[in-house]
Amino acid sequence: MSIRKRGDREYSAHLQGTLDLLVLRTLLHGPQHGQGIARAIQQTSDEVLIVEHGSLYPALQRLEERGFVTAAWGVSQNNRKARFYTLTKAGRAELVRERSEWTRIADAIRRVLDPSTT
Amino acid sequence: MRLRWRRPRSTDDFVAEVRAHIDHEVDRLVAEGVPAHEARRLASRAFGPVAGATERFHEARTWCGLSLSGAEAVWLDLRYAVRMVARAPGLCAVVAVTLSLGLGVGASLITVFNGLFLRPNVSHDPSSFAKLFISSTGGDVRAARGEPWSATIEEFDALRVGSHTLVDVTASAWATFRVGGQVSGQLRGLWVSCNYLHAHVPVVVAGRTMTDDDCDPSRAPVAVLSARGWTRLFGAATDVVGRQVTLNGRAVEIVGVVGDGAVRDPVAAEVFLPYSQRPDAAHAANPTARSRDAWLSLSGRYATGASPAAVQREVQGLIDTVNGPRGRSSTARVTNGAAIFDPSAGKYLPMMVSAGAFALVLVLLLTCANAAMLLLARAVAREGEWAMRLRLGAPPSRIVRQALIEGAVLVLPAWLLAVALASWLPPQLLSRLSVFPLSVDLAPDWRVWGATGAMTVAAGSLAAVAAARHAVSAPLTAGGATATPRSHAWLLTPQVAACVVFASGVATLSATDERWRAPRVAYDPADVVVATWTDEGAGVGATRALAAATDAAAQLRDLPGVAHTALASPAPFSGDMRMVVRHGQHDAVSTSLRVVSAEYFALAHIDVVAGRPWHVAPHTSATGGSVEAVVSLGLSHRLGGLTPPARLELHDGRTLTVIGVVADTVSIRPDATDDPLLYLPAGAAPTPATSVLVRGGAATAALVRARWPQSSPTGEPAIESLSTILARSGGGYRTGRDILALVAALALAVCVVGTAGAVAFQLRRRRRETAVRLVLGATRVGLLAHHLVTTLTPVLTGVLVGAGVALALGLAWRPADAGFVGALRDTAWPGLVVTVVSALAAAIAAIRALKAASLTALRED
């Protein structure tokens, strides 16, 4: 996943480990296929976070292997075949855990960048 | 780890999902107004390389918590590797054959070395086996055959009765038994103490084993056969127990057959007789012989809880108790029975074994290095493919793994072939080492297989991994790197040098063999018949043997056609006895010793230079109590230009009176410089064998056999011509030459592969540069010459180094008169052969590689 910079240029840096968190959070709204997940992340982040599609599916596979999501083939709104992912109970627990961790780290970074707000 | 029992997701399913994703993206873009064909292009571009995603999908898959990137990917790589091997069958066959031959022959020689020198070679409970070596000097102790590490019966009895750290202290002595009566032939056997079989060869096949009563000299003599002797000479006849046979002229009853248990010595015993039956000196009843004659080899079994150090201390104490009052100084040593720890073998055996092991490991390493070189040349050609895969998203670890699997596919069959070869070859090699059957433990050592297996895998994988690493570090841009791999080419130098040394060794041993077949003596060895009583075999006693030999010589002298008869112990070319002598203030000299009658000098055409030989009956020759001796001219010079009459001192204080000096002769080893020789009259020194020499025509041997004095109390001696003795004595050189020839052939094959691999690798690396040069007008012949010079420089350096080493070794080995020219000749042609063969291999490899270095190759890069 990349972060789109203002001026439409991308950072080369990746936000390691955040893609799984964002995917789990997106699936909290209900089952979704891969392309839908990618679009949802981009739209929710106001096109700031760009999901590399080639990285999304291995990440989904990884989440499925770990039991955080389940997948099943179905038909999308466009009447096309798609593989829909659903958040599991373990996935919800993981989402809570990861979100808490991410918040803690983000707060820490914010305190370092802007000590006056603490 | 949470285990989930479910079927792993297939790659097809994943690819279908990717297609669905792209279709959805196309729909979205079309909905936004993008033309359909442009939408598909943009969707595919946005997704990125599907291959990369698939690779990462494979990495992410698990089954039961275990990564599936392993099994399936390995299976795919395996299939791919097999296809790649099938694409270059010639190259792969060369690599496989090189590895299997190199590792197989190397492991075979290591197995034989291991069995002969490093293992205790004891079949029954080797962990409790202890070999005892006792050396006593001073007093009147007399070691059989001059071997310093034998024990007397008195020492054996003291240990057997007094030792608490050892149980079953046993004694043995080798002997050759001639079988007479209904069956005839020779059996290699042992005089043994009566607890020997119980301690070391406990398996009884038929009849019974020995009991203490069998060692009572008053009892009828008995013998126990080993299964090998029973089968070889008696055809495993079931009625052999209880049968009377004649061994060395004495009737003995066979009371049993035991299994073929190896007891330290590689020569397998075929028959066992109680040591008390050995007629020499009637040991049990003769106190002098019991304490004086050291001829027994001792061994034992550790008592529970006893350590080697404790056994050593106890044995030393007991031996000192026996020998101290007799004014002797004794040394005891305890080993596990491995030949390399045998003190009687001297310091040369460990040196030789170490040198041999070093050479073998070197050959193994060079074999693997050369095979790796060929694989490297092949792998370099695939750098472009791997670099492309990396750009398409394959992780570097995947490339390295594939390289490893490809290497393994190639070398593992080679290793299996090597294992098969090394299982078959050692018994074949061993059968050439001795005329007697050898019982050596040739069981494969897992460490040898492990080491050779590791080397094989290393050879197969390192090259591929090295090339893969290069592709990983410089993808796409480095196709056709121009780095000159000189460091690889210089690997050739040591192997070429080793090859020249081995080949020169073959030439030198061949020349030595020739000299053994036709020694430079003034008579024809085929005309000399030698009748020998070996003390160890006949056990007739030195005095009786000498008397019988003297009588026989006198009777045979009258046979028609006989020119001379003489006594000589040892017979020419039959062995070496040594003695240390001192003359006046000059340094002590270690000299060869031969006990002869006066007629020997005439028989062997040895001219008298000064003084005279003894004239009287040989065993009574003496001057005022001092034994009369004759020395060779060489010994006379070594002793400071001694002229007769002169007095020589022996190490034990006795003296000799030198009454004559005779010309030097070649009679110990025809391949060595004439040894200084001291001649003593017959009867003046104990000898392990007594020989009568008869020189006549070609029919003399038959005459001697037919007219052998029937009344001889010693029975029939071994009768053979001197040329037969020469052929047998030189047999060791022929065996050595054959084994070395095998190693040299292997080294040459390795060398050829290495040279071809170095050239191929070099040209592969420089194919871009070569193609550019060709485009710019360079000729193929010019490029060929350039690459040959580059490769052959280390080859020629190796030839020069090897020739230098071989020349030095050859000069040290050869006699002075055959010195430099012979050594140069034996070094020159192997060097020439290695150079020509290497040049041919390099040229063929270079021509093949240059064909591939074309504009097409440049475009591919």
mmCIF file of C-alpha atoms in Angstrom, chain B residues 268-460:
data_model
loop_
_atom_site.group_PDB
_atom_site.id
_atom_site.type_symbol
_atom_site.label_atom_id
_atom_site.label_comp_id
_atom_site.label_asym_id
_atom_site.label_seq_id
_atom_site.Cartn_x
_atom_site.Cartn_y
_atom_site.Cartn_z
ATOM 1 C CA ALA B 268 42.531 -63.938 8.100
ATOM 2 C CA ALA B 269 43.693 -66.949 10.081
ATOM 3 C CA GLU B 270 42.725 -70.294 8.540
ATOM 4 C CA VAL B 271 43.960 -72.639 11.245
ATOM 5 C CA PHE B 272 44.805 -72.393 14.945
ATOM 6 C CA LEU B 273 47.284 -74.611 16.790
ATOM 7 C CA PRO B 274 48.226 -74.531 20.501
ATOM 8 C CA TYR B 275 51.409 -72.517 20.896
ATOM 9 C CA SER B 276 52.890 -75.215 23.082
ATOM 10 C CA GLN B 277 52.976 -77.515 20.053
ATOM 11 C CA ARG B 278 55.433 -75.301 18.259
ATOM 12 C CA PRO B 279 58.441 -77.617 18.215
ATOM 13 C CA ASP B 280 61.028 -74.898 18.388
ATOM 14 C CA ALA B 281 62.844 -75.102 21.712
ATOM 15 C CA ALA B 282 60.059 -76.978 23.526
ATOM 16 C CA HIS B 283 58.955 -73.807 25.264
ATOM 17 C CA ALA B 284 56.991 -75.243 28.088
ATOM 18 C CA ALA B 285 59.923 -77.282 29.330
ATOM 19 C CA ASN B 286 62.866 -75.097 28.385
ATOM 20 C CA PRO B 287 63.396 -72.318 30.946
ATOM 21 C CA THR B 288 65.978 -70.570 28.798
ATOM 22 C CA ALA B 289 63.741 -70.388 25.754
ATOM 23 C CA ARG B 290 60.798 -69.320 27.915
ATOM 24 C CA SER B 291 62.618 -66.266 29.126
ATOM 25 C CA ARG B 292 64.803 -65.506 26.104
ATOM 26 C CA ASP B 293 62.790 -65.912 22.896
ATOM 27 C CA ALA B 294 60.321 -63.103 22.311
ATOM 28 C CA TRP B 295 57.890 -64.296 19.669
ATOM 29 C CA LEU B 296 54.402 -63.921 21.068
ATOM 30 C CA SER B 297 51.903 -61.257 20.194
ATOM 31 C CA LEU B 298 49.735 -60.451 23.216
ATOM 32 C CA SER B 299 46.215 -59.178 23.550
ATOM 33 C CA GLY B 300 43.446 -59.230 26.122
ATOM 34 C CA ARG B 301 40.060 -58.016 27.170
ATOM 35 C CA TYR B 302 39.451 -55.193 29.607
ATOM 36 C CA ALA B 303 38.074 -56.205 32.981
ATOM 37 C CA THR B 304 34.929 -54.321 33.999
ATOM 38 C CA GLY B 305 35.818 -50.759 34.925
ATOM 39 C CA ALA B 306 39.451 -50.974 33.810
ATOM 40 C CA SER B 307 40.854 -48.080 31.823
ATOM 41 C CA PRO B 308 43.668 -48.196 29.242
ATOM 42 C CA ALA B 309 45.880 -46.146 31.593
ATOM 43 C CA ALA B 310 45.316 -48.609 34.440
ATOM 44 C CA VAL B 311 46.106 -51.548 32.149
ATOM 45 C CA GLN B 312 49.245 -49.811 30.935
ATOM 46 C CA ARG B 313 50.457 -49.224 34.504
ATOM 47 C CA GLU B 314 49.739 -52.778 35.574
ATOM 48 C CA VAL B 315 51.323 -54.389 32.504
ATOM 49 C CA GLN B 316 54.434 -52.220 32.887
ATOM 50 C CA GLY B 317 54.714 -53.214 36.545
ATOM 51 C CA LEU B 318 54.314 -56.925 35.866
ATOM 52 C CA ILE B 319 56.830 -56.893 33.023
ATOM 53 C CA ASP B 320 59.345 -55.006 35.148
ATOM 54 C CA THR B 321 58.906 -57.624 37.855
ATOM 55 C CA VAL B 322 59.814 -60.354 35.359
ATOM 56 C CA ASN B 323 62.608 -58.623 33.481
ATOM 57 C CA GLY B 324 64.151 -56.425 36.163
ATOM 58 C CA PRO B 325 66.080 -59.241 37.848
ATOM 59 C CA ARG B 326 67.411 -60.287 34.424
ATOM 60 C CA GLY B 327 68.921 -56.869 33.778
ATOM 61 C CA ARG B 328 66.463 -55.982 31.058
ATOM 62 C CA SER B 329 64.766 -52.700 30.359
ATOM 63 C CA SER B 330 61.132 -53.134 29.301
ATOM 64 C CA THR B 331 58.490 -50.894 27.795
ATOM 65 C CA ALA B 332 54.797 -51.780 27.627
ATOM 66 C CA ARG B 333 52.143 -50.142 25.495
ATOM 67 C CA VAL B 334 48.414 -50.746 25.230
ATOM 68 C CA THR B 335 46.382 -49.861 22.132
ATOM 69 C CA ASN B 336 42.901 -50.595 20.802
ATOM 70 C CA GLY B 337 44.388 -52.754 18.053
ATOM 71 C CA ALA B 338 44.248 -50.243 15.207
ATOM 72 C CA ALA B 339 47.316 -50.625 13.008
ATOM 73 C CA ILE B 340 48.064 -46.924 13.066
ATOM 74 C CA PHE B 341 48.765 -47.112 16.813
ATOM 75 C CA ASP B 342 51.014 -50.144 16.417
ATOM 76 C CA PRO B 343 54.451 -49.091 17.753
ATOM 77 C CA SER B 344 56.152 -51.767 15.669
ATOM 78 C CA ALA B 345 54.946 -49.981 12.546
ATOM 79 C CA GLY B 346 57.192 -47.064 13.462
ATOM 80 C CA LYS B 347 56.542 -43.441 12.742
ATOM 81 C CA TYR B 348 56.197 -43.905 8.992
ATOM 82 C CA LEU B 349 52.762 -45.533 9.026
ATOM 83 C CA PRO B 350 50.998 -42.545 10.622
ATOM 84 C CA MET B 351 52.870 -40.276 8.200
ATOM 85 C CA MET B 352 51.892 -42.379 5.211
ATOM 86 C CA VAL B 353 48.287 -42.672 6.337
ATOM 87 C CA SER B 354 48.133 -38.924 6.934
ATOM 88 C CA ALA B 355 49.662 -38.198 3.522
ATOM 89 C CA GLY B 356 47.274 -40.632 1.852
ATOM 90 C CA ALA B 357 44.279 -39.147 3.638
ATOM 91 C CA PHE B 358 45.370 -35.643 2.659
ATOM 92 C CA ALA B 359 45.752 -36.679 -0.990
ATOM 93 C CA LEU B 360 42.327 -38.310 -0.969
ATOM 94 C CA VAL B 361 40.611 -35.320 0.577
ATOM 95 C CA LEU B 362 42.377 -33.115 -1.975
ATOM 96 C CA VAL B 363 41.118 -35.281 -4.827
ATOM 97 C CA LEU B 364 37.599 -35.185 -3.395
ATOM 98 C CA LEU B 365 37.659 -31.420 -3.019
ATOM 99 C CA LEU B 366 39.061 -30.898 -6.502
ATOM 100 C CA THR B 367 36.465 -33.242 -7.962
ATOM 101 C CA CYS B 368 33.710 -31.233 -6.361
ATOM 102 C CA ALA B 369 35.331 -27.923 -7.331
ATOM 103 C CA ASN B 370 35.546 -28.976 -10.964
ATOM 104 C CA ALA B 371 32.003 -30.234 -11.080
ATOM 105 C CA ALA B 372 30.939 -26.967 -9.487
ATOM 106 C CA MET B 373 32.880 -25.093 -12.173
ATOM 107 C CA LEU B 374 30.950 -26.856 -14.935
ATOM 108 C CA LEU B 375 27.672 -26.177 -13.173
ATOM 109 C CA LEU B 376 28.676 -22.572 -12.694
ATOM 110 C CA ALA B 377 29.304 -22.205 -16.409
ATOM 111 C CA ARG B 378 25.840 -23.617 -17.033
ATOM 112 C CA ALA B 379 24.245 -21.480 -14.353
ATOM 113 C CA VAL B 380 25.797 -18.290 -15.676
ATOM 114 C CA ALA B 381 23.911 -18.823 -18.918
ATOM 115 C CA ARG B 382 20.687 -18.620 -16.918
ATOM 116 C CA GLU B 383 21.400 -15.366 -15.150
ATOM 117 C CA GLY B 384 19.269 -13.518 -17.686
ATOM 118 C CA GLU B 385 16.286 -15.765 -17.058
ATOM 119 C CA TRP B 386 16.589 -15.410 -13.309
ATOM 120 C CA ALA B 387 17.036 -11.659 -13.484
ATOM 121 C CA MET B 388 13.841 -11.472 -15.567
ATOM 122 C CA ARG B 389 11.939 -13.507 -12.997
ATOM 123 C CA LEU B 390 13.141 -11.191 -10.281
ATOM 124 C CA ARG B 391 11.845 -8.184 -12.173
ATOM 125 C CA LEU B 392 8.521 -9.938 -12.554
ATOM 126 C CA GLY B 393 8.253 -10.151 -8.795
ATOM 127 C CA ALA B 394 9.735 -13.481 -7.773
ATOM 128 C CA PRO B 395 11.443 -13.161 -4.382
ATOM 129 C CA PRO B 396 15.224 -13.785 -4.376
ATOM 130 C CA SER B 397 14.771 -16.684 -1.964
ATOM 131 C CA ARG B 398 12.697 -18.437 -4.604
ATOM 132 C CA ILE B 399 15.462 -18.120 -7.177
ATOM 133 C CA VAL B 400 18.070 -19.418 -4.749
ATOM 134 C CA ARG B 401 15.827 -22.335 -3.801
ATOM 135 C CA GLN B 402 15.295 -23.236 -7.405
ATOM 136 C CA ALA B 403 19.039 -23.108 -7.993
ATOM 137 C CA LEU B 404 19.571 -25.428 -5.028
ATOM 138 C CA ILE B 405 16.984 -27.897 -6.264
ATOM 139 C CA GLU B 406 18.471 -27.928 -9.741
ATOM 140 C CA GLY B 407 21.873 -28.646 -8.253
ATOM 141 C CA ALA B 408 20.430 -31.418 -6.106
ATOM 142 C CA VAL B 409 18.621 -33.026 -9.046
ATOM 143 C CA LEU B 410 21.931 -33.274 -10.826
ATOM 144 C CA VAL B 411 24.231 -34.354 -8.034
ATOM 145 C CA LEU B 412 22.112 -36.654 -5.897
ATOM 146 C CA PRO B 413 22.031 -39.415 -8.536
ATOM 147 C CA ALA B 414 25.785 -38.940 -8.817
ATOM 148 C CA TRP B 415 26.104 -39.428 -5.087
ATOM 149 C CA LEU B 416 23.989 -42.597 -5.223
ATOM 150 C CA LEU B 417 26.243 -43.901 -7.988
ATOM 151 C CA ALA B 418 29.243 -43.031 -5.840
ATOM 152 C CA VAL B 419 27.747 -44.975 -2.927
ATOM 153 C CA ALA B 420 27.200 -47.980 -5.182
ATOM 154 C CA LEU B 421 30.748 -47.759 -6.515
ATOM 155 C CA ALA B 422 32.192 -47.418 -3.030
ATOM 156 C CA SER B 423 30.289 -50.492 -1.887
ATOM 157 C CA TRP B 424 31.618 -52.604 -4.728
ATOM 158 C CA LEU B 425 35.195 -51.388 -5.152
ATOM 159 C CA PRO B 426 36.842 -51.840 -1.689
ATOM 160 C CA PRO B 427 36.656 -55.685 -1.692
ATOM 161 C CA GLN B 428 38.097 -55.680 -5.213
ATOM 162 C CA LEU B 429 41.001 -53.468 -4.133
ATOM 163 C CA LEU B 430 41.578 -55.532 -1.015
ATOM 164 C CA SER B 431 41.748 -58.782 -2.931
ATOM 165 C CA ARG B 432 44.796 -57.420 -4.775
ATOM 166 C CA LEU B 433 46.702 -56.531 -1.642
ATOM 167 C CA SER B 434 47.595 -59.987 -0.372
ATOM 168 C CA VAL B 435 47.916 -63.513 -1.651
ATOM 169 C CA PHE B 436 46.331 -64.614 1.618
ATOM 170 C CA PRO B 437 42.670 -63.839 2.253
ATOM 171 C CA LEU B 438 42.251 -60.602 4.168
ATOM 172 C CA SER B 439 39.625 -60.115 6.810
ATOM 173 C CA VAL B 440 39.116 -56.384 6.965
ATOM 174 C CA ASP B 441 36.034 -54.598 8.182
ATOM 175 C CA LEU B 442 34.876 -52.732 5.086
ATOM 176 C CA ALA B 443 31.546 -51.660 6.481
ATOM 177 C CA PRO B 444 30.763 -48.175 5.202
ATOM 178 C CA ASP B 445 31.400 -45.456 7.702
ATOM 179 C CA TRP B 446 28.415 -43.100 7.935
ATOM 180 C CA ARG B 447 30.836 -40.207 8.427
ATOM 181 C CA VAL B 448 32.394 -40.947 5.025
ATOM 182 C CA TRP B 449 28.979 -41.038 3.387
ATOM 183 C CA GLY B 450 27.916 -37.931 5.226
ATOM 184 C CA ALA B 451 31.029 -36.054 4.218
ATOM 185 C CA THR B 452 30.874 -37.133 0.579
ATOM 186 C CA GLY B 453 27.152 -36.412 0.475
ATOM 187 C CA ALA B 454 27.714 -32.948 1.897
ATOM 188 C CA MET B 455 30.498 -32.330 -0.592
ATOM 189 C CA THR B 456 28.285 -33.489 -3.444
ATOM 190 C CA VAL B 457 25.421 -31.251 -2.442
ATOM 191 C CA ALA B 458 27.837 -28.385 -1.907
ATOM 192 C CA ALA B 459 29.282 -28.908 -5.381
ATOM 193 C CA GLY B 460 25.853 -29.031 -6.927
#
